[in-house]
Coordinates of C-alpha atoms and ligand atoms in Angstrom, one line a residue:
M1 CA 0.0 0.0 0.0
Q2 CA 1.5 3.3 -1.1
V3 CA 1.8 6.2 1.4
S4 CA 0.6 9.6 0.4
P5 CA 2.0 12.9 1.7
K6 CA -1.2 13.4 3.7
D7 CA -0.8 9.9 5.1
I8 CA 2.7 10.7 6.3
L9 CA 1.6 13.8 8.1
F10 CA -1.2 11.9 9.8
V11 CA 1.0 9.0 10.8
A12 CA 3.8 11.2 12.0
Q13 CA 1.5 13.2 14.3
F14 CA 0.0 10.1 15.7
V15 CA 3.3 8.3 16.3
Q16 CA 4.9 11.4 17.9
E17 CA 1.9 11.8 20.3
L18 CA 2.2 8.1 21.3
T19 CA 5.9 7.7 21.4
G20 CA 7.8 10.9 20.9
V21 CA 9.4 9.5 17.8
V22 CA 9.6 12.0 15.0
L23 CA 8.9 10.9 11.5
D24 CA 9.1 13.2 8.5
E25 CA 8.3 13.0 4.8
T26 CA 11.6 11.2 4.1
K27 CA 10.4 8.3 6.2
A28 CA 7.8 7.1 3.6
Y29 CA 9.6 3.9 3.1
L30 CA 9.6 3.2 6.8
V31 CA 5.9 3.8 7.1
E32 CA 5.2 1.5 4.1
S33 CA 7.5 -1.3 5.2
R34 CA 6.4 -1.3 8.8
L35 CA 2.8 -0.5 8.7
S36 CA 1.4 -1.9 5.5
G37 CA 0.8 -5.4 6.9
L38 CA -0.9 -4.0 10.0
A39 CA -3.1 -1.7 7.9
R40 CA -4.2 -4.7 5.8
T41 CA -4.9 -6.9 8.8
A42 CA -6.9 -4.2 10.5
G43 CA -9.0 -3.8 7.3
C44 CA -7.8 -0.2 6.6
A45 CA -7.6 1.2 3.1
S46 CA -5.0 3.8 4.1
Y47 CA -2.4 4.6 6.7
Q48 CA -4.5 7.6 7.8
E49 CA -7.5 5.2 8.4
L50 CA -5.3 2.9 10.4
C51 CA -4.2 5.8 12.7
Q52 CA -7.8 7.1 12.9
K53 CA -9.0 3.7 13.9
A54 CA -6.3 3.2 16.6
R55 CA -6.9 6.7 17.9
S56 CA -10.6 7.0 17.9
S57 CA -11.7 3.5 19.0
G58 CA -9.3 3.8 21.9
D59 CA -8.2 0.4 20.6
R60 CA -5.2 -0.2 22.9
R61 CA -4.2 -3.4 21.1
L62 CA -4.1 -1.6 17.7
Q63 CA -2.1 1.3 19.3
D64 CA 0.4 -1.2 20.7
Q65 CA 0.7 -2.9 17.4
V66 CA 1.4 0.5 15.7
I67 CA 4.0 1.3 18.4
D68 CA 5.7 -2.2 18.1
A69 CA 5.8 -1.8 14.3
I70 CA 7.1 1.7 14.0
T71 CA 9.7 1.8 16.8
T72 CA 13.3 0.7 15.9
H73 CA 14.4 -2.1 18.2
E74 CA 18.0 -2.4 16.9
T75 CA 20.2 -3.5 19.8
L76 CA 23.0 -6.0 20.6
F77 CA 24.8 -7.4 23.6
F78 CA 27.6 -5.1 25.0
R79 CA 26.7 -2.4 22.4
D80 CA 29.6 0.0 22.0
N81 CA 31.5 -1.9 24.7
S82 CA 33.1 1.1 26.4
P83 CA 30.1 1.8 28.8
F84 CA 30.4 -1.8 30.0
E85 CA 34.2 -1.3 30.5
A86 CA 33.4 1.9 32.5
L87 CA 30.9 -0.1 34.6
R88 CA 33.4 -2.8 35.2
Q89 CA 36.5 -0.7 35.9
K90 CA 35.0 2.4 37.6
V91 CA 31.3 2.6 38.4
V92 CA 30.7 -0.8 40.0
P93 CA 33.9 -0.7 42.1
E94 CA 32.9 2.8 43.3
L95 CA 29.3 1.7 44.1
V96 CA 30.5 -1.4 45.9
A97 CA 33.0 0.6 48.0
A98 CA 30.4 3.2 48.9
K99 CA 27.6 0.7 49.7
A100 CA 29.6 -2.0 51.5
R101 CA 30.3 0.4 54.4
P102 CA 27.5 0.5 57.1
P103 CA 25.1 2.2 57.4
A104 CA 24.8 2.0 53.6
R105 CA 22.9 -1.1 52.5
R106 CA 24.3 -3.5 50.0
K107 CA 21.7 -2.4 47.5
I108 CA 22.3 -1.5 43.8
R109 CA 19.5 -0.2 41.5
I110 CA 20.2 0.2 37.7
W111 CA 17.7 1.2 35.0
S112 CA 18.0 0.4 31.4
A113 CA 15.4 2.8 30.0
A114 CA 14.3 1.8 26.4
C115 CA 15.9 -1.6 26.7
S116 CA 14.4 -3.0 23.5
T117 CA 14.6 -6.9 23.6
G118 CA 16.8 -7.0 26.7
Q119 CA 20.4 -7.3 25.4
E120 CA 21.4 -4.1 27.3
P121 CA 20.1 -5.0 30.8
Y122 CA 21.4 -8.6 30.5
S123 CA 24.8 -7.2 29.4
I124 CA 24.7 -5.0 32.6
A125 CA 23.8 -8.0 34.7
M126 CA 26.7 -10.1 33.3
T127 CA 29.1 -7.2 34.0
L128 CA 27.9 -6.9 37.6
W129 CA 28.2 -10.7 38.0
D130 CA 31.7 -10.7 36.8
T131 CA 32.7 -7.6 38.9
I132 CA 31.0 -8.3 42.3
P133 CA 32.3 -11.7 43.5
D134 CA 29.4 -12.3 46.0
V135 CA 26.8 -10.6 43.8
L136 CA 24.0 -12.9 44.9
A137 CA 24.5 -11.7 48.5
W138 CA 23.7 -8.1 47.3
D139 CA 20.3 -6.7 46.8
V140 CA 20.7 -6.0 43.1
N141 CA 18.0 -5.1 40.6
I142 CA 18.4 -4.1 37.0
L143 CA 15.2 -2.8 35.6
G144 CA 14.6 -3.0 31.9
T145 CA 11.8 -0.9 30.4
D146 CA 10.5 -0.2 27.0
I147 CA 7.4 1.2 25.3
S148 CA 7.1 -1.8 23.1
D149 CA 5.0 -4.7 24.5
S150 CA 6.5 -7.3 22.2
A151 CA 10.1 -6.1 23.0
V152 CA 9.4 -6.3 26.8
T153 CA 7.9 -9.7 26.4
Q154 CA 10.9 -11.1 24.6
A155 CA 13.3 -9.5 27.0
S156 CA 11.4 -11.0 29.9
L157 CA 11.6 -14.5 28.4
G158 CA 15.3 -14.1 28.2
R159 CA 15.4 -16.1 24.9
F160 CA 17.6 -15.2 22.1
S161 CA 18.2 -16.6 18.6
S162 CA 21.6 -17.7 17.5
H163 CA 21.8 -14.6 15.3
E164 CA 21.1 -12.3 18.3
I165 CA 23.7 -14.2 20.3
Q166 CA 26.3 -13.8 17.6
R167 CA 25.9 -10.1 17.9
G168 CA 28.1 -9.1 20.8
M169 CA 28.3 -12.2 23.0
N170 CA 31.6 -13.9 23.5
P171 CA 31.8 -17.7 23.8
A172 CA 33.0 -17.7 27.5
M173 CA 30.1 -15.4 28.5
L174 CA 27.7 -17.5 26.5
A175 CA 28.7 -20.8 28.2
K176 CA 28.6 -19.1 31.6
F177 CA 25.3 -17.3 31.4
F178 CA 23.1 -19.1 28.8
R179 CA 21.8 -22.6 28.1
Q180 CA 21.1 -23.9 24.7
E181 CA 17.5 -24.8 23.8
A182 CA 15.5 -25.4 20.7
G183 CA 15.9 -22.5 18.3
G184 CA 18.4 -20.5 20.4
W185 CA 19.6 -19.7 23.9
K186 CA 18.0 -18.9 27.2
V187 CA 19.5 -16.8 30.0
K188 CA 20.2 -18.9 33.1
D189 CA 17.9 -18.5 36.1
E190 CA 20.5 -17.0 38.4
L191 CA 21.4 -14.2 36.0
R192 CA 17.7 -13.7 35.2
S193 CA 17.0 -13.2 38.9
L194 CA 19.0 -9.9 38.8
V195 CA 16.8 -8.4 36.1
S196 CA 13.2 -7.3 36.0
F197 CA 11.2 -5.9 33.2
R198 CA 8.1 -3.7 32.7
R199 CA 6.6 -1.5 30.1
C200 CA 7.2 2.2 30.4
N201 CA 6.7 5.1 28.0
L202 CA 9.4 7.7 28.7
L203 CA 6.9 10.4 27.7
D204 CA 4.8 9.5 30.7
S205 CA 5.3 10.5 34.3
L206 CA 8.2 8.4 35.7
G207 CA 6.8 8.7 39.2
G208 CA 7.5 5.6 41.3
L209 CA 10.7 4.7 39.5
G210 CA 14.0 4.9 41.2
P211 CA 16.1 6.4 42.6
F212 CA 18.7 4.6 40.5
D213 CA 22.4 4.4 41.1
V214 CA 22.9 4.0 37.3
I215 CA 20.7 4.8 34.3
F216 CA 21.4 3.7 30.8
C217 CA 19.3 5.7 28.4
R218 CA 20.9 5.0 25.0
N219 CA 19.8 5.3 21.4
V220 CA 16.2 6.3 22.1
A221 CA 16.3 10.1 22.5
I222 CA 17.9 10.3 19.0
Y223 CA 14.4 9.6 17.6
F224 CA 12.8 12.4 19.6
S225 CA 12.4 16.2 19.0
G226 CA 15.0 18.4 20.7
E227 CA 12.5 19.5 23.3
T228 CA 11.3 16.0 24.1
R229 CA 14.9 14.8 24.4
R230 CA 15.8 17.7 26.7
N231 CA 12.8 17.2 28.9
L232 CA 13.6 13.5 29.1
F233 CA 17.2 13.9 30.3
L234 CA 16.3 16.6 32.8
R235 CA 13.6 14.4 34.2
L236 CA 16.0 11.5 34.4
A237 CA 18.2 13.6 36.6
D238 CA 15.5 13.4 39.3
H239 CA 15.5 9.6 39.2
L240 CA 19.2 9.3 39.9
T241 CA 20.8 9.1 43.3
P242 CA 22.8 12.2 44.1
D243 CA 26.0 10.2 43.2
G244 CA 24.4 8.4 40.3
Y245 CA 25.7 7.8 36.8
L246 CA 23.9 8.3 33.5
F247 CA 25.1 6.6 30.3
V248 CA 23.8 7.9 26.9
G249 CA 24.4 6.5 23.4
A250 CA 27.8 6.8 21.7
S251 CA 26.5 9.4 19.3
E252 CA 24.7 11.4 22.0
S253 CA 25.9 14.2 24.2
L254 CA 24.3 16.3 27.0
S255 CA 26.5 19.3 26.5
D256 CA 23.6 21.5 25.4
L257 CA 21.6 20.7 28.5
G258 CA 23.0 23.2 30.9
P259 CA 24.7 22.6 34.2
R260 CA 22.3 19.8 35.5
F261 CA 24.8 17.1 34.5
A262 CA 28.5 17.0 34.8
P263 CA 30.4 14.9 32.2
Q264 CA 33.0 12.5 33.4
Y265 CA 35.4 10.7 31.1
H266 CA 36.6 7.1 31.3
G267 CA 38.5 5.6 28.5
R268 CA 36.5 6.2 25.3
T269 CA 33.2 6.8 27.2
I270 CA 31.6 9.8 28.7
H271 CA 29.1 9.3 31.4
Y272 CA 27.2 12.0 33.3
R273 CA 26.7 12.7 37.0
P274 CA 24.0 14.9 38.5
N275 CA 25.5 18.3 39.3
R276 CA 24.2 19.0 42.7
T277 CA 25.1 22.7 42.8
A278 CA 23.1 23.4 39.6
K279 CA 19.5 24.6 40.0
P280 CA 17.0 22.3 38.4
E281 CA 16.0 23.5 34.9
P282 CA 12.3 24.1 34.3
V283 CA 10.9 20.9 32.8
M284 CA 7.7 20.9 30.7
R285 CA 5.0 18.6 31.9
P286 CA 5.4 15.2 30.3
V287 CA 2.6 14.0 28.0
G288 CA 0.3 11.8 30.0
A289 CA 1.2 13.1 33.4
G290 CA -1.9 13.5 35.5
Ligands
SAM1 C1 17.3 1.5 19.1 S1 16.5 0.8 20.5 C2 17.8 1.0 21.8 C3 17.9 -0.2 22.7 C4 19.1 -0.1 23.7 N1 18.9 1.0 24.6 C5 20.4 0.0 22.9 O1 21.0 1.1 22.9 O2 20.9 -1.0 22.3 C6 15.3 2.0 20.9 C7 14.2 1.5 21.8 O3 13.5 2.7 22.3 C8 12.1 2.3 22.5 N2 11.3 3.5 22.6 C9 10.9 4.4 21.6 N3 10.2 5.4 22.1 C10 10.0 5.1 23.4 C11 9.3 5.8 24.4 N4 8.6 6.9 24.2 N5 9.4 5.2 25.7 C12 10.2 4.1 25.9 N6 10.8 3.5 25.0 C13 10.8 3.9 23.7 C14 11.8 1.4 21.2 O4 10.7 0.6 21.5 C15 13.2 0.7 21.1 O5 13.1 -0.6 21.7

Protein backbone atom coordinates (compact mmCIF):
# COMPACT_ATOMS: atom_id res chain seq x y z
CA MET A 1 0.00 0.00 0.00
CA GLN A 2 1.48 3.34 -1.08
CA VAL A 3 1.81 6.16 1.39
CA SER A 4 0.58 9.62 0.36
CA PRO A 5 2.04 12.90 1.68
CA LYS A 6 -1.18 13.41 3.67
CA ASP A 7 -0.80 9.90 5.14
CA ILE A 8 2.73 10.71 6.27
CA LEU A 9 1.61 13.84 8.11
CA PHE A 10 -1.17 11.92 9.83
CA VAL A 11 1.00 8.96 10.81
CA ALA A 12 3.82 11.24 11.97
CA GLN A 13 1.53 13.21 14.26
CA PHE A 14 -0.03 10.07 15.71
CA VAL A 15 3.32 8.35 16.27
CA GLN A 16 4.87 11.44 17.85
CA GLU A 17 1.93 11.80 20.25
CA LEU A 18 2.17 8.15 21.25
CA THR A 19 5.92 7.68 21.44
CA GLY A 20 7.81 10.95 20.94
CA VAL A 21 9.41 9.45 17.83
CA VAL A 22 9.64 12.05 15.04
CA LEU A 23 8.91 10.92 11.48
CA ASP A 24 9.05 13.22 8.46
CA GLU A 25 8.28 12.96 4.77
CA THR A 26 11.62 11.25 4.14
CA LYS A 27 10.38 8.27 6.16
CA ALA A 28 7.75 7.14 3.62
CA TYR A 29 9.62 3.86 3.05
CA LEU A 30 9.59 3.21 6.80
CA VAL A 31 5.86 3.77 7.11
CA GLU A 32 5.21 1.52 4.12
CA SER A 33 7.53 -1.28 5.18
CA ARG A 34 6.45 -1.30 8.82
CA LEU A 35 2.75 -0.47 8.74
CA SER A 36 1.39 -1.92 5.48
CA GLY A 37 0.84 -5.43 6.90
CA LEU A 38 -0.87 -4.03 9.97
CA ALA A 39 -3.10 -1.73 7.89
CA ARG A 40 -4.18 -4.71 5.77
CA THR A 41 -4.87 -6.94 8.79
CA ALA A 42 -6.86 -4.17 10.46
CA GLY A 43 -8.95 -3.82 7.29
CA CYS A 44 -7.83 -0.24 6.62
CA ALA A 45 -7.60 1.20 3.12
CA SER A 46 -5.00 3.82 4.05
CA TYR A 47 -2.44 4.60 6.75
CA GLN A 48 -4.55 7.56 7.78
CA GLU A 49 -7.50 5.23 8.36
CA LEU A 50 -5.27 2.94 10.42
CA CYS A 51 -4.23 5.80 12.71
CA GLN A 52 -7.78 7.12 12.94
CA LYS A 53 -9.00 3.66 13.93
CA ALA A 54 -6.29 3.21 16.55
CA ARG A 55 -6.87 6.70 17.95
CA SER A 56 -10.65 7.01 17.89
CA SER A 57 -11.68 3.54 18.98
CA GLY A 58 -9.25 3.78 21.87
CA ASP A 59 -8.18 0.37 20.61
CA ARG A 60 -5.22 -0.18 22.91
CA ARG A 61 -4.19 -3.35 21.12
CA LEU A 62 -4.06 -1.63 17.75
CA GLN A 63 -2.14 1.28 19.28
CA ASP A 64 0.37 -1.18 20.74
CA GLN A 65 0.73 -2.85 17.36
CA VAL A 66 1.45 0.51 15.70
CA ILE A 67 4.05 1.26 18.40
CA ASP A 68 5.67 -2.18 18.06
CA ALA A 69 5.82 -1.82 14.27
CA ILE A 70 7.07 1.74 14.01
CA THR A 71 9.72 1.79 16.76
CA THR A 72 13.26 0.71 15.94
CA HIS A 73 14.44 -2.09 18.22
CA GLU A 74 18.00 -2.38 16.94
CA THR A 75 20.24 -3.50 19.81
CA LEU A 76 22.99 -5.96 20.62
CA PHE A 77 24.85 -7.40 23.57
CA PHE A 78 27.56 -5.11 25.01
CA ARG A 79 26.68 -2.44 22.43
CA ASP A 80 29.62 -0.01 22.00
CA ASN A 81 31.52 -1.95 24.67
CA SER A 82 33.10 1.09 26.40
CA PRO A 83 30.14 1.82 28.75
CA PHE A 84 30.44 -1.76 30.03
CA GLU A 85 34.19 -1.29 30.53
CA ALA A 86 33.42 1.89 32.50
CA LEU A 87 30.91 -0.09 34.60
CA ARG A 88 33.45 -2.85 35.21
CA GLN A 89 36.48 -0.69 35.93
CA LYS A 90 35.00 2.36 37.62
CA VAL A 91 31.28 2.57 38.35
CA VAL A 92 30.67 -0.81 40.00
CA PRO A 93 33.87 -0.71 42.13
CA GLU A 94 32.89 2.81 43.30
CA LEU A 95 29.33 1.71 44.10
CA VAL A 96 30.54 -1.39 45.94
CA ALA A 97 33.05 0.62 47.98
CA ALA A 98 30.38 3.17 48.94
CA LYS A 99 27.63 0.67 49.70
CA ALA A 100 29.61 -2.03 51.49
CA ARG A 101 30.29 0.38 54.39
CA PRO A 102 27.54 0.49 57.05
CA PRO A 103 25.13 2.19 57.41
CA ALA A 104 24.81 1.98 53.60
CA ARG A 105 22.89 -1.10 52.50
CA ARG A 106 24.30 -3.52 49.95
CA LYS A 107 21.67 -2.43 47.47
CA ILE A 108 22.26 -1.51 43.82
CA ARG A 109 19.55 -0.24 41.48
CA ILE A 110 20.18 0.16 37.75
CA TRP A 111 17.71 1.18 35.03
CA SER A 112 18.01 0.35 31.36
CA ALA A 113 15.44 2.80 29.95
CA ALA A 114 14.30 1.81 26.43
CA CYS A 115 15.93 -1.61 26.72
CA SER A 116 14.40 -3.05 23.54
CA THR A 117 14.60 -6.87 23.63
CA GLY A 118 16.83 -7.00 26.71
CA GLN A 119 20.38 -7.30 25.43
CA GLU A 120 21.38 -4.13 27.32
CA PRO A 121 20.06 -5.04 30.80
CA TYR A 122 21.44 -8.60 30.49
CA SER A 123 24.84 -7.16 29.44
CA ILE A 124 24.73 -4.97 32.57
CA ALA A 125 23.81 -8.01 34.68
CA MET A 126 26.72 -10.08 33.27
CA THR A 127 29.08 -7.19 33.95
CA LEU A 128 27.92 -6.92 37.57
CA TRP A 129 28.15 -10.68 38.02
CA ASP A 130 31.75 -10.66 36.85
CA THR A 131 32.68 -7.59 38.91
CA ILE A 132 31.05 -8.33 42.28
CA PRO A 133 32.31 -11.73 43.54
CA ASP A 134 29.37 -12.25 45.95
CA VAL A 135 26.77 -10.56 43.77
CA LEU A 136 23.96 -12.87 44.90
CA ALA A 137 24.51 -11.69 48.49
CA TRP A 138 23.73 -8.15 47.33
CA ASP A 139 20.29 -6.68 46.78
CA VAL A 140 20.69 -6.01 43.07
CA ASN A 141 17.96 -5.11 40.64
CA ILE A 142 18.44 -4.11 37.03
CA LEU A 143 15.17 -2.81 35.64
CA GLY A 144 14.64 -2.97 31.88
CA THR A 145 11.78 -0.92 30.44
CA ASP A 146 10.52 -0.18 26.96
CA ILE A 147 7.41 1.23 25.33
CA SER A 148 7.08 -1.83 23.08
CA ASP A 149 5.03 -4.67 24.53
CA SER A 150 6.55 -7.28 22.23
CA ALA A 151 10.09 -6.13 23.03
CA VAL A 152 9.44 -6.29 26.79
CA THR A 153 7.86 -9.74 26.44
CA GLN A 154 10.87 -11.09 24.56
CA ALA A 155 13.27 -9.47 27.02
CA SER A 156 11.40 -10.97 29.93
CA LEU A 157 11.55 -14.49 28.44
CA GLY A 158 15.32 -14.13 28.16
CA ARG A 159 15.35 -16.14 24.91
CA PHE A 160 17.65 -15.16 22.06
CA SER A 161 18.17 -16.60 18.58
CA SER A 162 21.63 -17.71 17.49
CA HIS A 163 21.77 -14.60 15.29
CA GLU A 164 21.09 -12.33 18.29
CA ILE A 165 23.68 -14.20 20.35
CA GLN A 166 26.30 -13.82 17.62
CA ARG A 167 25.88 -10.05 17.88
CA GLY A 168 28.15 -9.13 20.78
CA MET A 169 28.29 -12.23 22.98
CA ASN A 170 31.63 -13.93 23.45
CA PRO A 171 31.84 -17.75 23.84
CA ALA A 172 32.97 -17.66 27.48
CA MET A 173 30.05 -15.43 28.53
CA LEU A 174 27.67 -17.54 26.47
CA ALA A 175 28.75 -20.75 28.20
CA LYS A 176 28.59 -19.12 31.62
CA PHE A 177 25.26 -17.32 31.43
CA PHE A 178 23.11 -19.11 28.82
CA ARG A 179 21.83 -22.59 28.14
CA GLN A 180 21.07 -23.87 24.69
CA GLU A 181 17.49 -24.76 23.84
CA ALA A 182 15.49 -25.41 20.69
CA GLY A 183 15.92 -22.46 18.34
CA GLY A 184 18.44 -20.53 20.38
CA TRP A 185 19.65 -19.72 23.87
CA LYS A 186 18.05 -18.87 27.21
CA VAL A 187 19.46 -16.78 30.04
CA LYS A 188 20.24 -18.94 33.09
CA ASP A 189 17.93 -18.45 36.07
CA GLU A 190 20.53 -16.97 38.43
CA LEU A 191 21.40 -14.16 36.02
CA ARG A 192 17.72 -13.69 35.15
CA SER A 193 16.99 -13.18 38.88
CA LEU A 194 18.97 -9.93 38.85
CA VAL A 195 16.82 -8.39 36.13
CA SER A 196 13.17 -7.33 35.99
CA PHE A 197 11.16 -5.86 33.16
CA ARG A 198 8.15 -3.65 32.74
CA ARG A 199 6.58 -1.51 30.11
CA CYS A 200 7.24 2.21 30.41
CA ASN A 201 6.68 5.08 28.00
CA LEU A 202 9.39 7.65 28.65
CA LEU A 203 6.94 10.43 27.74
CA ASP A 204 4.76 9.53 30.72
CA SER A 205 5.29 10.46 34.32
CA LEU A 206 8.21 8.42 35.69
CA GLY A 207 6.85 8.72 39.23
CA GLY A 208 7.50 5.64 41.32
CA LEU A 209 10.69 4.74 39.45
CA GLY A 210 14.00 4.94 41.23
CA PRO A 211 16.09 6.41 42.59
CA PHE A 212 18.69 4.55 40.55
CA ASP A 213 22.45 4.37 41.06
CA VAL A 214 22.95 4.04 37.32
CA ILE A 215 20.71 4.81 34.34
CA PHE A 216 21.41 3.65 30.80
CA CYS A 217 19.27 5.67 28.37
CA ARG A 218 20.92 5.00 25.04
CA ASN A 219 19.82 5.33 21.43
CA VAL A 220 16.22 6.32 22.10
CA ALA A 221 16.30 10.12 22.49
CA ILE A 222 17.91 10.30 19.03
CA TYR A 223 14.43 9.59 17.65
CA PHE A 224 12.78 12.43 19.63
CA SER A 225 12.42 16.16 18.98
CA GLY A 226 14.99 18.43 20.66
CA GLU A 227 12.46 19.50 23.26
CA THR A 228 11.29 15.97 24.12
CA ARG A 229 14.90 14.83 24.37
CA ARG A 230 15.85 17.72 26.67
CA ASN A 231 12.82 17.19 28.92
CA LEU A 232 13.55 13.49 29.13
CA PHE A 233 17.15 13.87 30.29
CA LEU A 234 16.27 16.63 32.76
CA ARG A 235 13.56 14.39 34.22
CA LEU A 236 15.97 11.46 34.40
CA ALA A 237 18.23 13.56 36.65
CA ASP A 238 15.47 13.42 39.26
CA HIS A 239 15.50 9.61 39.17
CA LEU A 240 19.22 9.25 39.86
CA THR A 241 20.76 9.11 43.32
CA PRO A 242 22.83 12.24 44.08
CA ASP A 243 25.99 10.25 43.24
CA GLY A 244 24.41 8.39 40.32
CA TYR A 245 25.72 7.78 36.82
CA LEU A 246 23.93 8.30 33.50
CA PHE A 247 25.06 6.64 30.27
CA VAL A 248 23.80 7.89 26.90
CA GLY A 249 24.45 6.49 23.41
CA ALA A 250 27.81 6.76 21.65
CA SER A 251 26.48 9.43 19.29
CA GLU A 252 24.67 11.39 22.02
CA SER A 253 25.87 14.23 24.24
CA LEU A 254 24.25 16.25 27.01
CA SER A 255 26.54 19.26 26.49
CA ASP A 256 23.60 21.47 25.43
CA LEU A 257 21.58 20.69 28.54
CA GLY A 258 23.04 23.24 30.88
CA PRO A 259 24.70 22.56 34.21
CA ARG A 260 22.33 19.85 35.50
CA PHE A 261 24.77 17.08 34.49
CA ALA A 262 28.54 17.02 34.81
CA PRO A 263 30.40 14.94 32.20
CA GLN A 264 33.00 12.46 33.36
CA TYR A 265 35.45 10.71 31.10
CA HIS A 266 36.55 7.10 31.34
CA GLY A 267 38.52 5.60 28.45
CA ARG A 268 36.45 6.17 25.32
CA THR A 269 33.22 6.77 27.16
CA ILE A 270 31.58 9.82 28.70
CA HIS A 271 29.06 9.35 31.43
CA TYR A 272 27.20 12.03 33.34
CA ARG A 273 26.66 12.68 37.03
CA PRO A 274 24.01 14.93 38.51
CA ASN A 275 25.48 18.32 39.27
CA ARG A 276 24.23 18.99 42.75
CA THR A 277 25.11 22.68 42.77
CA ALA A 278 23.06 23.37 39.63
CA LYS A 279 19.52 24.64 40.04
CA PRO A 280 17.00 22.31 38.39
CA GLU A 281 16.02 23.53 34.91
CA PRO A 282 12.31 24.05 34.27
CA VAL A 283 10.86 20.88 32.82
CA MET A 284 7.73 20.89 30.68
CA ARG A 285 4.96 18.64 31.91
CA PRO A 286 5.41 15.23 30.30
CA VAL A 287 2.62 14.03 28.04
CA GLY A 288 0.27 11.79 29.97
CA ALA A 289 1.24 13.11 33.40
CA GLY A 290 -1.87 13.52 35.51
C1 LIG B 1 17.28 1.48 19.13
S1 LIG B 1 16.52 0.78 20.54
C2 LIG B 1 17.77 1.02 21.77
C3 LIG B 1 17.94 -0.19 22.67
C4 LIG B 1 19.10 -0.09 23.65
N1 LIG B 1 18.93 1.01 24.58
C5 LIG B 1 20.42 0.01 22.92
O1 LIG B 1 21.02 1.10 22.92
O2 LIG B 1 20.85 -0.98 22.34
C6 LIG B 1 15.32 2.03 20.93
C7 LIG B 1 14.19 1.55 21.82
O3 LIG B 1 13.47 2.69 22.30
C8 LIG B 1 12.14 2.30 22.46
N2 LIG B 1 11.29 3.52 22.55
C9 LIG B 1 10.94 4.37 21.56
N3 LIG B 1 10.16 5.35 22.06
C10 LIG B 1 10.04 5.12 23.39
C11 LIG B 1 9.35 5.77 24.45
N4 LIG B 1 8.61 6.88 24.25
N5 LIG B 1 9.43 5.25 25.70
C12 LIG B 1 10.16 4.12 25.92
N6 LIG B 1 10.82 3.45 24.96
C13 LIG B 1 10.77 3.94 23.70
C14 LIG B 1 11.85 1.43 21.25
O4 LIG B 1 10.74 0.58 21.45
C15 LIG B 1 13.18 0.67 21.12
O5 LIG B 1 13.11 -0.59 21.72
